[in-house]
Amino acid sequence: MADFYITTAIDYVNGSPHIGHAYEKVLTDVIARFHRLKGERVHFLTGTDEHGQKVQQTARKRGVAPSVFADEVSAEFRAMLPRLEISNDDFIRTTEERHKRVVREILQRLFDKGDIYKGEYRGFYSTRQEQFLQSKDRNPDGSWPEIYGEVAEIVEPNYFFKLRSYQEWLVGFLTANDRYIFPHFRQKQVMEFLKEPLNDLCISRPRERLEWGIPLPFDDGYVTYVWFDALVNYYSAVADRPGVWPASWHVIGKDILVPPHAVYWPIMLHAAGLELPRGILVHGWWLTSGAKMSKSSGNAQNPLDLVDEFGPDALRYFLIREMNVGQDGDFSRELFLTRYSSDLANDLGNLVNRALNMTNRFAGGLVPAAGPAGAPEDELRALWEATRPEYLALFEQFQFHTGLERLFAFIRAINAYIERRAPWKLGKSADPADKALLATALATIGEALRLASAALRPVTPASSEKIGAVLGCPPQGAWLDELAWGPRLAGSRVAVSLVLFPRPLPAAEKAP
Ligand code: MSP
């Protein structure tokens, strides 16, 4: 059973993971953790997409079997997940038996219904690259690029799925479910696309050309091709788990919305008599100097290098704070370092150390109970009361960057409160009123920090846990209750110090 089932795209195994792949996992993880923290039963799936021409060719070049190559790269993607603190419940590989069985079942069902038929596939074929080409592969002058060698138009018998018969149904569905795709402008793009008549989808390749695939259950001479295999992963992974399907959200990049996720997948499910996912969340691309980060453009940043240097939470925070979900975002080391030092090291990391230092210096390491509050306390608390519902609502609507902006405004307000109350001055005074105020100030600082850190749990789980631990108050009970301002820190013993986001920056940074 699950109340909330969320998936990422499954990654092709023809190259190592980069920031784009890492981002999608982190984004999905933040959503999964957010729902778990709210008390829902969450199921979170990710995995690898392993069949197809490219993998077959790369493996051949390397002189290994496709399965050996796929095992290697899939393991690399999988190993990245714990390093990024991804809390997935399952990892599916399209080469697993549980997946292949379901793909074949669905193909058979659609074949029996008459939705799959044999026809003639016409296309331009490059023998050198052993692949069909599309018009977008042509040079601007209409010729074919050198790398394809000789390109011939060929006709080949293949199997087709009757997409066209379902076009009207899909338009009706998307019209009735106007908010199916987030952000909304993407749904409009899909509707535009659907204004043109759909072609039926070629779903097979003859086995003599493509061996590395799932054989069609009704014709052993063919394997199924690309999307019919890959998309089914979302369902095949949970086919044996009652009450999980349908997915609440598929999280994908903008390049694979139209047509695969917005057209093929809903039609495949509908035709097979299965429920549709509840929504599709489409993120943009990470760019470097204006171009999509990708392995083939040679501008890929290895996310694990940043994790090695700065820890997983720093990368997670950067990715979620910097990207407006649905838009593209720029990645550069400079931008990363700016966020790291201003938000994490300066605003948050310093606050933690100030809170610990002062509690140790002025209260023997025990958070005092708050005494009477004045205007500075009332204002800080009022800011929290306003920030909390806003933050939760923004997270609910996938506006994580704005949610974090608001939360860090609160964190900066805690730092400003410290300046205003100046506990170091109160600590020198013998006046009982100042002593009471000092207790109030330390209690307020501790509580405000505890709240900020608890709120950050979906984004920076490890750091939040550490902050909870050094405040002598590890997270407990329901998360939403944890976000209520209260006296729960009174009497708890704090640690001496905690270096969360070290400054000065690592030595590597100082090198030219
Ligand atoms: N295997 C298909 C997806 C099948 S889903 C049933 C695929 N794989 S991929 O490895 O090319 O991409 C996986 C995901 O990473 C996609 O959602 C894609 O949009 C995302 N990203 C790849 N490069 C990206 C960026 N530079 N920036 C952000 N995400 C991008 O497509």
CSV table of C-alpha atoms in Angstrom, one decimal, residues 31-440:
chain,number,residue,atom,x,y,z
A,31,ILE,CA,9.2,15.5,-2.6
A,32,ALA,CA,9.2,11.9,-1.3
A,33,ARG,CA,10.7,13.0,2.1
A,34,PHE,CA,8.3,15.9,2.4
A,35,HIS,CA,5.3,13.5,2.0
A,36,ARG,CA,6.9,11.0,4.3
A,37,LEU,CA,7.4,13.7,6.9
A,38,LYS,CA,3.8,14.6,6.6
A,39,GLY,CA,2.9,11.1,7.6
A,40,GLU,CA,2.0,9.6,4.3
A,41,ARG,CA,3.1,6.1,3.1
A,42,VAL,CA,5.4,6.8,0.3
A,43,HIS,CA,6.8,4.6,-2.4
A,44,PHE,CA,9.8,6.0,-4.3
A,45,LEU,CA,11.1,4.3,-7.4
A,46,THR,CA,14.1,5.0,-9.6
A,47,GLY,CA,16.2,2.9,-11.9
A,48,THR,CA,18.0,2.3,-15.2
A,49,ASP,CA,16.9,2.0,-18.8
A,50,GLU,CA,19.2,-0.6,-20.3
A,51,HIS,CA,18.1,-2.0,-23.6
A,52,GLY,CA,18.6,-0.6,-27.1
A,53,GLN,CA,21.0,0.0,-30.0
A,54,LYS,CA,23.3,2.4,-28.2
A,55,VAL,CA,24.1,0.1,-25.4
A,56,GLN,CA,24.5,-2.8,-27.7
A,57,GLN,CA,26.9,-0.8,-29.9
A,58,THR,CA,29.0,0.6,-27.0
A,59,ALA,CA,29.3,-2.8,-25.5
A,60,ARG,CA,30.4,-4.3,-28.8
A,61,LYS,CA,33.1,-1.6,-29.2
A,62,ARG,CA,34.4,-2.4,-25.7
A,63,GLY,CA,34.3,-6.1,-26.6
A,64,VAL,CA,32.0,-7.1,-23.8
A,65,ALA,CA,28.4,-8.5,-23.8
A,66,PRO,CA,25.7,-5.8,-23.5
A,67,SER,CA,24.6,-7.3,-20.2
A,68,VAL,CA,28.1,-6.9,-18.7
A,69,PHE,CA,28.3,-3.3,-19.8
A,70,ALA,CA,24.8,-2.5,-18.5
A,71,ASP,CA,25.6,-4.1,-15.2
A,72,GLU,CA,28.6,-1.9,-14.8
A,73,VAL,CA,26.9,1.4,-15.6
A,74,SER,CA,23.7,0.6,-13.8
A,75,ALA,CA,25.8,-0.1,-10.7
A,76,GLU,CA,27.4,3.3,-11.1
A,77,PHE,CA,24.0,5.0,-11.1
A,78,ARG,CA,22.8,3.0,-8.2
A,79,ALA,CA,25.9,3.7,-6.2
A,80,MET,CA,25.3,7.4,-6.6
A,81,LEU,CA,22.0,7.3,-4.7
A,82,PRO,CA,23.1,6.8,-1.1
A,83,ARG,CA,25.9,9.3,-1.7
A,84,LEU,CA,23.2,11.9,-2.4
A,85,GLU,CA,21.0,10.7,0.5
A,86,ILE,CA,18.3,9.5,-1.9
A,87,SER,CA,15.7,7.6,0.0
A,88,ASN,CA,14.3,5.5,-2.8
A,89,ASP,CA,12.4,2.4,-1.8
A,90,ASP,CA,13.1,0.4,-5.0
A,91,PHE,CA,15.5,0.5,-8.0
A,92,ILE,CA,14.3,-1.1,-11.2
A,93,ARG,CA,16.4,-2.3,-14.1
A,94,THR,CA,14.7,-2.9,-17.4
A,95,THR,CA,16.8,-6.1,-17.7
A,96,GLU,CA,15.2,-7.6,-14.7
A,97,GLU,CA,12.8,-10.5,-15.1
A,98,ARG,CA,10.0,-8.8,-13.2
A,99,HIS,CA,10.0,-6.0,-15.7
A,100,LYS,CA,10.3,-8.1,-18.9
A,101,ARG,CA,7.4,-10.3,-17.8
A,102,VAL,CA,5.1,-7.3,-17.4
A,103,VAL,CA,6.2,-5.7,-20.7
A,104,ARG,CA,5.4,-8.9,-22.5
A,105,GLU,CA,2.0,-9.2,-20.7
A,106,ILE,CA,1.0,-5.7,-21.8
A,107,LEU,CA,2.2,-6.2,-25.3
A,108,GLN,CA,0.2,-9.5,-25.6
A,109,ARG,CA,-2.9,-7.8,-24.1
A,110,LEU,CA,-2.7,-5.0,-26.7
A,111,PHE,CA,-2.0,-7.4,-29.5
A,112,ASP,CA,-5.0,-9.6,-28.5
A,113,LYS,CA,-7.2,-6.4,-28.5
A,114,GLY,CA,-6.1,-5.5,-32.0
A,115,ASP,CA,-4.2,-2.4,-30.9
A,116,ILE,CA,-0.9,-3.7,-32.3
A,117,TYR,CA,-0.6,-4.6,-35.9
A,118,LYS,CA,2.2,-5.5,-38.4
A,119,GLY,CA,2.9,-2.8,-41.0
A,120,GLU,CA,5.7,-1.3,-43.1
A,121,TYR,CA,8.2,0.9,-41.4
A,122,ARG,CA,9.8,3.4,-43.8
A,123,GLY,CA,12.8,5.4,-42.8
A,124,PHE,CA,16.3,6.6,-43.5
A,125,TYR,CA,18.8,4.1,-42.3
A,126,SER,CA,22.5,4.6,-41.6
A,127,THR,CA,24.4,1.3,-41.9
A,128,ARG,CA,27.5,2.8,-40.3
A,129,GLN,CA,25.6,3.8,-37.2
A,130,GLU,CA,23.1,0.9,-37.5
A,131,GLN,CA,20.2,3.2,-36.7
A,132,PHE,CA,17.2,4.8,-38.3
A,133,LEU,CA,17.6,8.6,-38.6
A,134,GLN,CA,15.1,11.3,-38.2
A,135,SER,CA,14.7,14.6,-40.1
A,136,LYS,CA,16.2,16.4,-37.1
A,137,ASP,CA,19.4,14.5,-37.7
A,138,ARG,CA,19.9,16.2,-41.1
A,139,ASN,CA,22.3,19.1,-41.8
A,140,PRO,CA,20.6,22.4,-42.3
A,141,ASP,CA,21.1,22.0,-46.1
A,142,GLY,CA,19.2,18.6,-46.0
A,143,SER,CA,22.2,16.4,-46.4
A,144,TRP,CA,23.2,13.8,-43.8
A,145,PRO,CA,26.2,14.4,-41.5
A,146,GLU,CA,29.4,12.6,-42.3
A,147,ILE,CA,29.2,10.3,-39.2
A,148,TYR,CA,26.2,8.4,-40.7
A,149,GLY,CA,28.1,7.3,-43.8
A,150,GLU,CA,25.8,6.1,-46.5
A,151,VAL,CA,22.1,6.7,-45.7
A,152,ALA,CA,19.5,4.8,-47.5
A,153,GLU,CA,15.7,4.9,-47.4
A,154,ILE,CA,14.5,1.4,-46.5
A,155,VAL,CA,11.2,-0.3,-45.9
A,156,GLU,CA,11.0,-2.9,-43.2
A,157,PRO,CA,8.1,-4.9,-41.7
A,158,ASN,CA,7.5,-3.9,-38.1
A,159,TYR,CA,4.9,-3.8,-35.4
A,160,PHE,CA,2.9,-0.6,-34.7
A,161,PHE,CA,0.7,0.5,-31.8
A,162,LYS,CA,-2.5,2.3,-32.8
A,163,LEU,CA,-1.9,5.6,-31.1
A,164,ARG,CA,-4.1,7.4,-33.6
A,165,SER,CA,-7.2,5.6,-32.5
A,166,TYR,CA,-6.8,7.1,-29.0
A,167,GLN,CA,-5.9,10.7,-29.9
A,168,GLU,CA,-9.4,12.0,-29.3
A,169,TRP,CA,-9.6,10.2,-26.0
A,170,LEU,CA,-6.3,11.7,-24.9
A,171,VAL,CA,-7.4,15.2,-25.9
A,172,GLY,CA,-10.6,14.7,-23.9
A,173,PHE,CA,-8.7,13.5,-20.9
A,174,LEU,CA,-6.2,16.4,-20.9
A,175,THR,CA,-9.0,18.9,-21.4
A,176,ALA,CA,-10.9,17.4,-18.4
A,177,ASN,CA,-7.7,17.3,-16.4
A,178,ASP,CA,-6.4,20.7,-17.1
A,179,ARG,CA,-3.7,20.6,-14.3
A,180,TYR,CA,-2.4,17.1,-15.2
A,181,ILE,CA,1.1,18.4,-16.2
A,182,PHE,CA,3.1,20.7,-14.0
A,183,PRO,CA,4.1,23.4,-14.8
A,184,HIS,CA,0.9,24.4,-16.6
A,185,PHE,CA,2.6,25.8,-19.7
A,186,ARG,CA,3.9,22.3,-20.5
A,187,GLN,CA,0.3,21.0,-20.7
A,188,LYS,CA,-0.4,23.7,-23.2
A,189,GLN,CA,2.5,22.5,-25.3
A,190,VAL,CA,1.1,19.0,-25.2
A,191,MET,CA,-2.3,20.3,-26.4
A,192,GLU,CA,-0.5,22.1,-29.3
A,193,PHE,CA,1.2,18.9,-30.2
A,194,LEU,CA,-2.1,17.0,-30.2
A,195,LYS,CA,-3.6,19.4,-32.8
A,196,GLU,CA,-1.7,17.5,-35.5
A,197,PRO,CA,-2.8,14.0,-36.2
A,198,LEU,CA,-0.7,11.3,-34.5
A,199,ASN,CA,1.1,8.6,-36.3
A,200,ASP,CA,0.9,5.1,-35.0
A,201,LEU,CA,4.0,4.2,-33.0
A,202,CYS,CA,6.5,1.7,-34.4
A,203,ILE,CA,7.3,-0.5,-31.3
A,204,SER,CA,9.6,-3.1,-32.7
A,205,ARG,CA,12.9,-3.8,-34.4
A,206,PRO,CA,13.9,-7.0,-36.2
A,207,ARG,CA,16.0,-9.2,-34.0
A,208,GLU,CA,18.8,-9.5,-36.5
A,209,ARG,CA,19.5,-5.8,-36.2
A,210,LEU,CA,18.7,-5.3,-32.5
A,211,GLU,CA,19.3,-8.3,-30.2
A,212,TRP,CA,19.5,-6.3,-26.9
A,213,GLY,CA,15.8,-6.0,-26.1
A,214,ILE,CA,12.7,-7.8,-25.0
A,215,PRO,CA,11.4,-10.2,-27.6
A,216,LEU,CA,7.7,-9.7,-28.6
A,217,PRO,CA,5.6,-12.4,-27.1
A,218,PHE,CA,3.7,-12.9,-30.3
A,219,ASP,CA,6.7,-12.8,-32.7
A,220,ASP,CA,10.0,-14.0,-31.6
A,221,GLY,CA,11.7,-12.5,-34.6
A,222,TYR,CA,11.3,-9.0,-33.1
A,223,VAL,CA,12.2,-7.1,-29.9
A,224,THR,CA,10.3,-4.2,-28.5
A,225,TYR,CA,11.8,-0.8,-29.1
A,226,VAL,CA,12.8,1.9,-26.6
A,227,TRP,CA,9.7,3.5,-25.1
A,228,PHE,CA,7.4,0.5,-25.0
A,229,ASP,CA,10.0,-1.1,-22.8
A,230,ALA,CA,11.2,1.9,-20.8
A,231,LEU,CA,7.8,3.5,-19.8
A,232,VAL,CA,6.4,0.3,-18.5
A,233,ASN,CA,9.0,0.3,-15.6
A,234,TYR,CA,6.8,2.6,-13.5
A,235,TYR,CA,4.1,-0.1,-13.5
A,236,SER,CA,6.2,-3.3,-13.7
A,237,ALA,CA,8.1,-2.3,-10.5
A,238,VAL,CA,4.9,-2.3,-8.5
A,239,ALA,CA,2.7,-4.8,-10.4
A,240,ASP,CA,3.1,-7.2,-7.6
A,241,ARG,CA,2.4,-4.7,-4.8
A,242,PRO,CA,-1.3,-4.2,-4.3
A,243,GLY,CA,-2.5,-0.7,-3.7
A,244,VAL,CA,0.6,1.2,-5.0
A,245,TRP,CA,-0.3,1.9,-8.7
A,246,PRO,CA,-1.2,4.5,-10.0
A,247,ALA,CA,1.8,6.8,-9.5
A,248,SER,CA,1.0,10.1,-7.9
A,249,TRP,CA,3.8,11.9,-9.9
A,250,HIS,CA,6.2,10.9,-12.6
A,251,VAL,CA,9.2,13.3,-12.3
A,252,ILE,CA,10.9,13.8,-15.7
A,253,GLY,CA,12.9,16.3,-17.7
A,254,LYS,CA,11.4,18.4,-20.4
A,255,ASP,CA,13.0,16.5,-23.2
A,256,ILE,CA,11.0,13.4,-22.6
A,257,LEU,CA,7.5,14.8,-22.0
A,258,VAL,CA,6.3,15.1,-25.6
A,259,PRO,CA,5.6,12.6,-26.9
A,260,PRO,CA,6.7,9.8,-24.7
A,261,HIS,CA,5.2,10.6,-21.2
A,262,ALA,CA,2.4,12.9,-22.3
A,263,VAL,CA,1.2,10.8,-25.3
A,264,TYR,CA,2.5,7.3,-25.6
A,265,TRP,CA,2.3,6.4,-21.9
A,266,PRO,CA,-1.3,7.6,-21.1
A,267,ILE,CA,-2.5,5.9,-24.3
A,268,MET,CA,-0.6,2.7,-23.5
A,269,LEU,CA,-2.1,2.5,-20.1
A,270,HIS,CA,-5.6,3.4,-21.2
A,271,ALA,CA,-5.5,0.9,-24.0
A,272,ALA,CA,-4.3,-1.8,-21.5
A,273,GLY,CA,-7.1,-1.0,-19.1
A,274,LEU,CA,-4.8,0.4,-16.4
A,275,GLU,CA,-5.2,3.6,-14.4
A,276,LEU,CA,-3.3,6.6,-15.4
A,277,PRO,CA,-0.7,8.3,-13.2
A,278,ARG,CA,-2.2,11.3,-11.3
A,279,GLY,CA,0.3,13.8,-12.7
A,280,ILE,CA,3.5,14.5,-14.5
A,281,LEU,CA,6.1,16.9,-13.0
A,282,VAL,CA,8.4,18.3,-15.6
A,283,HIS,CA,11.7,19.9,-14.7
A,284,GLY,CA,14.0,21.9,-16.9
A,285,TRP,CA,17.7,21.4,-17.7
A,286,TRP,CA,20.9,22.3,-16.0
A,287,LEU,CA,22.9,24.3,-18.5
A,288,THR,CA,26.5,25.1,-18.6
A,289,SER,CA,27.3,28.3,-20.5
A,290,GLY,CA,23.9,28.1,-22.1
A,291,ALA,CA,24.1,24.5,-23.3
A,292,LYS,CA,22.3,21.5,-21.9
A,293,MET,CA,24.7,19.6,-19.6
A,294,SER,CA,25.2,16.2,-21.2
A,295,LYS,CA,27.8,13.6,-21.6
A,296,SER,CA,28.0,14.1,-25.4
A,297,SER,CA,28.7,17.8,-25.1
A,298,GLY,CA,31.6,17.2,-22.8
A,299,ASN,CA,30.4,19.7,-20.2
A,300,ALA,CA,29.2,17.2,-17.6
A,301,GLN,CA,29.9,17.9,-14.0
A,302,ASN,CA,30.3,14.8,-11.9
A,303,PRO,CA,28.0,15.4,-8.9
A,304,LEU,CA,30.1,13.1,-6.7
A,305,ASP,CA,33.1,15.4,-6.9
A,306,LEU,CA,31.0,18.1,-5.3
A,307,VAL,CA,29.7,15.6,-2.7
A,308,ASP,CA,33.3,14.6,-1.9
A,309,GLU,CA,34.3,18.2,-1.4
A,310,PHE,CA,31.3,19.7,0.3
A,311,GLY,CA,29.0,16.9,1.5
A,312,PRO,CA,25.7,15.7,0.1
A,313,ASP,CA,23.5,18.4,1.8
A,314,ALA,CA,25.5,21.3,0.2
A,315,LEU,CA,24.8,19.9,-3.3
A,316,ARG,CA,21.2,19.1,-2.5
A,317,TYR,CA,20.6,22.5,-1.1
A,318,PHE,CA,22.2,24.2,-4.1
A,319,LEU,CA,20.2,22.2,-6.6
A,320,ILE,CA,16.9,22.8,-4.9
A,321,ARG,CA,17.5,26.5,-4.0
A,322,GLU,CA,18.9,27.5,-7.3
A,323,MET,CA,16.4,25.8,-9.7
A,324,ASN,CA,12.9,27.1,-10.2
A,325,VAL,CA,11.2,23.7,-11.0
A,326,GLY,CA,10.2,23.7,-14.6
A,327,GLN,CA,12.7,26.3,-15.8
A,328,ASP,CA,16.2,25.8,-16.9
A,329,GLY,CA,19.1,26.7,-14.5
A,330,ASP,CA,22.7,27.5,-14.9
A,331,PHE,CA,25.3,25.4,-13.2
A,332,SER,CA,28.7,26.7,-12.5
A,333,ARG,CA,31.2,26.1,-9.7
A,334,GLU,CA,31.1,29.8,-8.9
A,335,LEU,CA,27.3,29.8,-8.4
A,336,PHE,CA,27.7,26.7,-6.2
A,337,LEU,CA,30.4,28.3,-4.1
A,338,THR,CA,28.4,31.6,-3.7
A,339,ARG,CA,25.4,29.7,-2.3
A,340,TYR,CA,27.6,27.5,-0.2
A,341,SER,CA,29.3,30.3,1.5
A,342,SER,CA,26.5,32.8,1.8
A,343,ASP,CA,23.6,30.6,2.8
A,344,LEU,CA,25.1,27.4,4.3
A,345,ALA,CA,28.4,28.5,5.8
A,346,ASN,CA,27.5,32.0,6.7
A,347,ASP,CA,23.8,32.2,7.6
A,348,LEU,CA,23.2,28.7,8.9
A,349,GLY,CA,26.6,27.3,9.9
A,350,ASN,CA,27.5,30.4,11.8
A,351,LEU,CA,24.1,30.5,13.5
A,352,VAL,CA,24.6,26.9,14.8
A,353,ASN,CA,28.0,27.8,16.3
A,354,ARG,CA,26.8,31.0,17.8
A,355,ALA,CA,23.9,29.2,19.4
A,356,LEU,CA,26.1,26.5,20.8
A,357,ASN,CA,28.8,28.9,22.0
A,358,MET,CA,26.5,31.2,23.8
A,359,THR,CA,24.6,28.5,25.5
A,360,ASN,CA,27.8,27.0,26.7
A,361,ARG,CA,29.3,30.3,27.8
A,362,PHE,CA,26.3,31.8,29.5
A,363,ALA,CA,24.2,28.9,30.6
A,364,GLY,CA,26.6,26.1,31.3
A,365,GLY,CA,25.5,24.2,28.1
A,366,LEU,CA,21.9,23.8,29.2
A,367,VAL,CA,19.2,25.6,27.2
A,368,PRO,CA,17.3,27.8,29.7
A,369,ALA,CA,13.5,28.1,30.0
A,370,ALA,CA,12.4,31.3,28.3
A,371,GLY,CA,11.6,34.2,30.7
A,372,PRO,CA,9.3,37.1,29.7
A,373,ALA,CA,9.4,38.0,26.0
A,374,GLY,CA,9.8,41.5,24.6
A,375,ALA,CA,9.3,43.0,21.1
A,376,PRO,CA,12.3,41.3,19.5
A,377,GLU,CA,11.1,37.8,20.6
A,378,ASP,CA,7.5,38.6,19.5
A,379,GLU,CA,8.7,39.8,16.1
A,380,LEU,CA,10.9,36.7,15.5
A,381,ARG,CA,8.1,34.4,16.6
A,382,ALA,CA,5.6,36.2,14.4
A,383,LEU,CA,7.9,35.8,11.5
A,384,TRP,CA,8.1,32.1,12.1
A,385,GLU,CA,4.3,31.9,12.4
A,386,ALA,CA,4.1,33.5,9.0
A,387,THR,CA,7.0,31.6,7.4
A,388,ARG,CA,5.8,28.1,8.5
A,389,PRO,CA,2.5,27.9,6.5
A,390,GLU,CA,4.0,29.7,3.6
A,391,TYR,CA,7.0,27.3,3.4
A,392,LEU,CA,4.7,24.3,3.6
A,393,ALA,CA,2.4,25.6,0.9
A,394,LEU,CA,5.3,26.5,-1.4
A,395,PHE,CA,6.7,23.0,-0.9
A,396,GLU,CA,3.3,21.5,-1.7
A,397,GLN,CA,3.3,23.5,-5.0
A,398,PHE,CA,6.8,22.5,-6.0
A,399,GLN,CA,8.0,26.1,-5.3
A,400,PHE,CA,11.0,24.8,-3.4
A,401,HIS,CA,13.4,27.7,-4.4
A,402,THR,CA,11.0,30.3,-3.0
A,403,GLY,CA,10.2,28.2,0.1
A,404,LEU,CA,13.9,28.0,0.8
A,405,GLU,CA,14.3,31.7,0.2
A,406,ARG,CA,11.6,32.4,2.8
A,407,LEU,CA,13.2,30.0,5.3
A,408,PHE,CA,16.6,31.6,4.9
A,409,ALA,CA,15.1,35.0,5.4
A,410,PHE,CA,13.9,33.6,8.8
A,411,ILE,CA,17.4,32.2,9.5
A,412,ARG,CA,18.9,35.6,8.8
A,413,ALA,CA,16.3,37.1,11.1
A,414,ILE,CA,17.5,34.8,13.9
A,415,ASN,CA,21.0,36.2,13.3
A,416,ALA,CA,19.7,39.7,13.4
A,417,TYR,CA,17.8,38.9,16.6
A,418,ILE,CA,21.1,37.8,18.1
A,419,GLU,CA,22.7,41.2,17.2
A,420,ARG,CA,19.7,43.0,18.6
A,421,ARG,CA,19.6,41.2,22.0
A,422,ALA,CA,23.4,40.9,22.2
A,423,PRO,CA,23.5,38.1,24.8
A,424,TRP,CA,27.2,38.8,25.4
A,425,LYS,CA,26.2,42.1,26.9
A,426,LEU,CA,23.4,40.6,28.9
A,427,GLY,CA,25.9,38.0,30.2
A,428,LYS,CA,28.1,40.7,31.8
A,429,SER,CA,25.2,42.3,33.7
A,430,ALA,CA,24.4,41.5,37.3
A,431,ASP,CA,20.9,42.9,36.9
A,432,PRO,CA,18.2,40.1,37.5
A,433,ALA,CA,16.1,41.6,34.7
A,434,ASP,CA,19.1,41.2,32.3
A,435,LYS,CA,19.6,37.6,33.5
A,436,ALA,CA,16.0,36.8,32.8
A,437,LEU,CA,16.3,38.4,29.3
A,438,LEU,CA,19.5,36.4,28.7
A,439,ALA,CA,17.5,33.2,29.4
A,440,THR,CA,14.8,34.3,27.1
